[in-house]
């Protein structure tokens, strides 16, 4: 028996961003505000006075996740558009290889799958080989859909904020986890 008593208490309405809809709304709100932060005069003056290394530290501690998500979204769009244009020109992989293009190779393993290596190592150490790999593979499809939706929501909100110059307020009063919100409401928000 322990020397000091420990009591776990579940507080009502804690962990409200754990649902799909609440997390989406929260990320849309924060990424929209991120654009306003980037454009602010205070941010400009702060970065002008703190030097390069401190500016980089400030960037990675504040808006880097949202900016990199936007850049990844734009690069995927450009990548797909490039392949559509190459397909319209009737070039195949052999002809692209003859031109010395990096696009002559099909990318089988992307960085997304490479980033599973550390998580797989952690799960194998925690649960064992069979259970760890089973846990990774079991959550792969759901995680793919969840993060695809999150990344598109963040990128869309940042694009809208950059174009309009407005970071709309979203009421993330964080409803109860079982309160229903439609997909349309989340997407329009």
Coordinates of C-alpha atoms in Angstrom, one line a residue:
X1 CA 0.0 0.0 0.0
X2 CA 1.2 3.5 -0.8
X3 CA 2.2 6.0 1.9
X4 CA 0.0 8.8 0.4
X5 CA -3.5 8.2 -0.8
X6 CA -4.0 9.0 -4.5
X7 CA -7.4 9.8 -5.9
X8 CA -8.2 10.1 -9.6
X9 CA -11.2 12.3 -10.3
X10 CA -12.8 12.7 -13.7
X11 CA -13.8 16.3 -14.1
X12 CA -16.9 17.0 -16.3
X13 CA -16.1 18.5 -19.7
X14 CA -12.4 17.9 -19.6
X15 CA -10.6 16.7 -22.8
X16 CA -13.2 18.3 -25.0
X17 CA -10.9 18.5 -28.1
X18 CA -10.7 14.7 -28.2
X19 CA -13.7 14.4 -30.6
X20 CA -13.3 14.8 -34.3
X21 CA -15.6 17.7 -34.7
X22 CA -14.2 19.7 -31.7
X23 CA -10.6 19.2 -32.8
X24 CA -11.4 20.3 -36.3
X25 CA -13.2 23.5 -35.2
X26 CA -10.3 24.2 -32.7
X27 CA -7.6 23.8 -35.4
X28 CA -9.6 26.0 -37.9
X29 CA -9.9 28.7 -35.3
X30 CA -6.3 28.6 -34.2
X31 CA -4.9 28.5 -37.8
X32 CA -7.1 31.4 -38.8
X33 CA -5.7 33.4 -35.9
X34 CA -2.2 32.3 -36.9
X35 CA -2.5 34.4 -40.1
X36 CA -3.5 37.4 -38.0
X37 CA -0.5 36.8 -35.8
X38 CA 1.9 36.6 -38.8
X39 CA 0.5 39.9 -40.2
X40 CA 0.5 41.8 -36.9
X41 CA 2.7 44.8 -36.4
X42 CA 3.8 43.5 -32.9
X43 CA 5.1 40.3 -34.5
X44 CA 7.1 42.3 -37.1
X45 CA 8.6 44.6 -34.4
X46 CA 9.4 41.7 -32.2
X47 CA 11.2 39.7 -34.9
X48 CA 13.0 42.7 -36.1
X49 CA 14.6 43.3 -32.6
X50 CA 15.4 39.8 -31.3
X51 CA 17.9 38.6 -33.9
X52 CA 17.9 35.7 -36.4
X53 CA 18.3 32.7 -34.0
X54 CA 15.7 34.0 -31.6
X55 CA 13.4 34.7 -34.5
X56 CA 13.7 31.2 -35.7
X57 CA 13.0 29.9 -32.2
X58 CA 10.0 32.2 -32.0
X59 CA 8.8 31.0 -35.4
X60 CA 9.0 27.3 -34.5
X61 CA 7.3 27.9 -31.1
X62 CA 4.4 29.8 -32.6
X63 CA 3.3 29.5 -36.2
X64 CA 5.6 26.9 -37.8
X65 CA 3.2 24.0 -37.6
X66 CA 0.4 25.9 -39.3
X67 CA 2.7 27.4 -42.0
X68 CA 4.3 24.0 -42.8
X69 CA 0.9 22.4 -43.0
X70 CA -0.2 25.0 -45.5
X71 CA 3.0 24.5 -47.5
X72 CA 2.6 20.8 -47.6
X73 CA -1.0 21.2 -48.8
X74 CA 0.2 23.5 -51.6
X75 CA 3.0 21.2 -52.5
X76 CA 0.8 18.2 -52.8
X77 CA -1.6 20.2 -55.0
X78 CA 1.3 21.3 -57.3
X79 CA 2.7 17.7 -57.3
X80 CA -0.6 16.3 -58.5
X81 CA -1.1 19.1 -61.0
X82 CA 2.3 18.4 -62.4
X83 CA 1.5 14.7 -63.0
X84 CA -1.8 15.6 -64.6
X85 CA 0.1 17.9 -67.0
X86 CA 2.7 15.3 -67.7
X87 CA -0.1 12.8 -68.4
X88 CA -1.7 15.2 -70.8
X89 CA 1.6 15.4 -72.8
X90 CA 1.6 11.6 -73.3
X91 CA 5.0 11.2 -71.6
X92 CA 5.6 8.0 -69.9
X93 CA 8.1 7.0 -67.1
X94 CA 10.8 5.9 -69.7
X95 CA 10.7 9.1 -71.6
X96 CA 10.9 11.1 -68.3
X97 CA 13.9 8.9 -67.3
X98 CA 15.6 9.8 -70.6
X99 CA 15.2 13.5 -69.7
X100 CA 16.9 12.9 -66.4
X101 CA 13.8 13.9 -64.4
X102 CA 13.3 12.9 -60.8
X103 CA 9.7 12.4 -61.6
X104 CA 10.6 9.3 -63.6
X105 CA 10.5 7.2 -60.4
X106 CA 7.3 6.2 -58.8
X107 CA 7.4 7.0 -55.1
X108 CA 6.5 3.9 -53.2
X109 CA 7.5 4.9 -49.7
X110 CA 6.5 8.4 -48.8
X111 CA 7.7 10.4 -45.8
X112 CA 4.3 9.7 -44.1
X113 CA 5.1 6.0 -43.9
X114 CA 8.7 6.7 -42.9
X115 CA 7.5 8.7 -40.0
X116 CA 5.8 5.5 -38.7
X117 CA 9.1 4.0 -37.9
X118 CA 9.6 5.8 -34.5
X119 CA 6.0 5.1 -33.5
X120 CA 6.3 1.5 -34.4
X121 CA 9.5 1.2 -32.4
X122 CA 7.7 2.7 -29.4
X123 CA 4.7 0.5 -29.7
X124 CA 6.9 -2.6 -30.1
X125 CA 8.8 -1.7 -26.9
X126 CA 5.7 -1.0 -25.0
X127 CA 3.4 -3.8 -26.1
X128 CA 5.7 -6.4 -27.8
X129 CA 6.2 -7.1 -31.5
X130 CA 2.8 -8.7 -32.4
X131 CA 0.6 -6.4 -30.3
X132 CA 2.6 -3.3 -31.3
X133 CA 2.4 -3.9 -35.0
X134 CA -1.3 -4.8 -34.7
X135 CA -1.9 -1.5 -32.8
X136 CA -0.1 0.5 -35.5
X137 CA -1.9 -1.2 -38.4
X138 CA -5.3 -1.0 -36.6
X139 CA -5.1 2.7 -36.3
X140 CA -3.5 3.5 -39.6
X141 CA -6.6 4.0 -41.7
X142 CA -8.5 6.0 -39.0
X143 CA -5.4 8.1 -38.4
X144 CA -5.0 8.7 -42.1
X145 CA -8.5 10.0 -42.4
X146 CA -8.3 12.1 -39.2
X147 CA -5.1 13.8 -40.1
X148 CA -6.0 14.3 -43.7
X149 CA -9.1 16.2 -42.6
X150 CA -7.2 18.1 -40.0
X151 CA -4.5 19.2 -42.4
X152 CA -7.0 20.3 -45.1
X153 CA -8.9 22.2 -42.4
X154 CA -5.8 24.0 -41.2
X155 CA -4.6 24.8 -44.8
X156 CA -8.0 26.0 -45.9
X157 CA -8.4 28.3 -42.9
X158 CA -4.9 29.7 -43.4
X159 CA -5.6 30.3 -47.1
X160 CA -8.9 32.0 -46.3
X161 CA -7.2 34.2 -43.7
X162 CA -4.4 35.2 -46.0
X163 CA -6.8 36.1 -48.8
X164 CA -9.4 37.9 -46.8
X165 CA -7.2 39.3 -44.0
X166 CA -9.8 38.2 -41.5
X167 CA -9.6 35.5 -38.8
X168 CA -13.2 34.6 -38.0
X169 CA -14.1 33.8 -34.5
X170 CA -15.5 30.3 -34.1
X171 CA -17.3 29.6 -30.9
X172 CA -15.4 26.6 -29.6
X173 CA -17.4 26.5 -26.4
X174 CA -16.5 22.9 -26.7
X175 CA -19.8 21.1 -26.6
X176 CA -20.1 17.8 -24.9
X177 CA -18.4 15.0 -26.7
X178 CA -21.7 13.4 -27.6
X179 CA -23.3 16.5 -29.0
X180 CA -23.9 16.0 -32.7
X181 CA -22.5 18.4 -35.3
X182 CA -23.0 17.7 -39.0
X183 CA -20.0 17.4 -41.4
X184 CA -21.4 20.3 -43.3
X185 CA -21.4 22.6 -40.2
X186 CA -17.7 21.7 -39.5
X187 CA -16.6 22.2 -43.1
X188 CA -18.5 25.5 -43.5
X189 CA -17.0 26.7 -40.1

